[in-house]
Amino acid sequence: SVQPGLWLATGHGLARVDLSSPVQFYDSSLGLRDRVQDLALYQDKLYVGTDAGLYALEPASIPGRLAHFKAVDDSEGDRRALLVVGDELLIGGGGFGGLDVLRGTEDMQHLTVPGYIVDLVASHDGSVVYAPSIYEGVQLLARRDGQWTDCGQLQNPETGEAFTVGGMAVYRGQL
């Protein structure tokens, strides 16, 4: 990480804990708007999903000053779930209607996915992503021909399926 330490997401910003120095707190005074929802280290840069959009931690331009957060272009709205898969950062949330995929630092692509995505969980090999949402169940996304594709909802109500999402055991089906 560019700024090593333990990063803590709070309702009012981020705190970085370094055992050999005081805690640093990042909030709106350093460019971070609204409530932090998720964070991910992608291509040696810290990305933060908030209720107001996606932010990236930029190094300080003047020695002795703190690093600051800068909004990522075209990322306004709720960014609730971040997941690094291979060389891509997947960004899910609500309000903007789907999933954004960041490749590098400039190439942002949008995939329309129904629902309000609250988490992103990759399969072991990274070829499938489960995207649980508040209103539409769990969407399946698969990587095909270098692009992410919406494969619809997780289905099998007759026998049901058990799986783990965000560390929680989930059952979908009829009991």
Coordinates of C-alpha atoms in Angstrom, one line a residue, residues 14-126:
L14 CA -11.7 6.8 7.3
A15 CA -9.1 6.4 10.0
R16 CA -5.6 5.0 9.3
V17 CA -3.9 3.4 12.3
D18 CA -0.1 3.0 12.3
L19 CA 1.2 1.5 15.6
S20 CA 4.2 3.7 15.5
S21 CA 2.4 7.0 15.1
P22 CA -1.0 8.7 15.9
V23 CA -4.2 7.8 14.0
Q24 CA -4.9 9.8 10.9
F25 CA -8.5 10.6 10.1
Y26 CA -9.6 11.3 6.5
D27 CA -13.0 13.1 6.1
S28 CA -14.5 15.8 3.9
S29 CA -11.6 18.2 4.8
L30 CA -9.4 15.8 2.8
G31 CA -11.9 15.3 -0.1
L32 CA -13.8 12.3 1.2
R33 CA -17.6 12.9 0.9
D34 CA -20.4 11.1 2.7
R35 CA -20.5 7.8 4.5
V36 CA -17.8 5.2 3.7
Q37 CA -19.3 1.9 2.5
D38 CA -16.4 -0.2 1.3
L39 CA -12.7 0.1 0.4
A40 CA -10.3 -1.8 -1.9
L41 CA -6.6 -1.7 -2.7
Y42 CA -6.4 -1.7 -6.5
Q43 CA -3.2 -1.1 -8.5
D44 CA -1.4 0.2 -5.5
K45 CA -4.1 2.8 -4.8
L46 CA -6.7 2.9 -2.1
Y47 CA -10.3 3.3 -3.5
V48 CA -13.2 4.1 -1.3
G49 CA -16.9 3.6 -2.1
T50 CA -19.2 6.1 -0.3
D51 CA -22.9 7.1 -0.5
A52 CA -21.7 10.0 -2.7
G53 CA -19.4 8.1 -5.2
L54 CA -16.0 6.5 -5.7
Y55 CA -12.9 8.1 -4.4
A56 CA -9.2 7.4 -4.8
L57 CA -6.4 8.3 -2.4
E58 CA -3.9 10.6 -4.1
P59 CA -0.4 11.3 -2.7
A60 CA 0.3 14.6 -1.1
S61 CA 1.6 17.1 -3.6
I62 CA 3.6 19.0 -0.9
P63 CA 6.0 17.1 1.4
G64 CA 4.8 17.0 5.0
R65 CA 1.1 17.3 4.0
L66 CA -1.5 14.5 4.2
A67 CA -2.6 12.5 1.2
H68 CA -6.1 13.5 0.0
F69 CA -9.1 11.8 -1.7
K70 CA -10.2 12.7 -5.2
A71 CA -13.5 11.7 -6.7
V72 CA -13.2 9.3 -9.6
D73 CA -14.9 10.7 -12.8
D74 CA -18.3 9.4 -13.7
S75 CA -18.9 7.8 -10.3
E76 CA -21.5 9.9 -8.6
G77 CA -24.1 8.1 -6.5
D78 CA -24.0 5.2 -4.0
R79 CA -20.9 3.0 -4.4
R80 CA -21.6 0.3 -1.8
A81 CA -19.5 -2.7 -2.9
L82 CA -15.9 -2.8 -4.3
L83 CA -14.2 -6.0 -5.4
V84 CA -10.8 -6.5 -7.2
V85 CA -10.9 -9.3 -9.7
G86 CA -7.7 -9.8 -11.7
D87 CA -6.8 -6.5 -13.2
E88 CA -10.2 -4.9 -12.7
L89 CA -12.1 -3.1 -9.9
L90 CA -15.8 -3.9 -9.8
I91 CA -18.0 -1.3 -8.3
G92 CA -21.6 -2.0 -7.3
G93 CA -24.3 0.0 -5.6
G94 CA -27.6 1.6 -6.1
G95 CA -29.0 4.7 -7.6
F96 CA -26.9 4.4 -10.8
G97 CA -28.4 1.1 -12.0
G98 CA -25.8 -1.5 -12.0
L99 CA -22.1 -2.3 -11.9
D100 CA -19.1 -0.2 -13.0
V101 CA -15.9 -1.9 -14.1
L102 CA -12.6 0.1 -13.8
R103 CA -9.7 -1.1 -15.9
G104 CA -6.5 0.9 -15.1
T105 CA -7.2 4.4 -13.9
E106 CA -9.2 5.8 -16.8
D107 CA -11.3 3.0 -18.5
M108 CA -14.7 2.9 -16.7
Q109 CA -17.4 0.7 -18.2
H110 CA -21.0 0.3 -17.1
L111 CA -23.1 -2.8 -16.9
T112 CA -26.8 -2.5 -16.2
V113 CA -27.8 -4.9 -13.4
P114 CA -31.2 -4.8 -11.7
G115 CA -31.5 -4.1 -8.0
Y116 CA -29.4 -2.3 -5.5
I117 CA -26.1 -4.1 -5.1
V118 CA -25.0 -4.4 -1.5
D119 CA -22.0 -6.8 -1.9
L120 CA -19.8 -8.4 -4.5
V121 CA -18.3 -11.9 -4.0
A122 CA -16.1 -13.7 -6.5
S123 CA -15.9 -17.4 -7.2
H124 CA -12.7 -19.1 -6.3
D125 CA -11.3 -18.6 -9.8
G126 CA -12.7 -15.1 -10.3

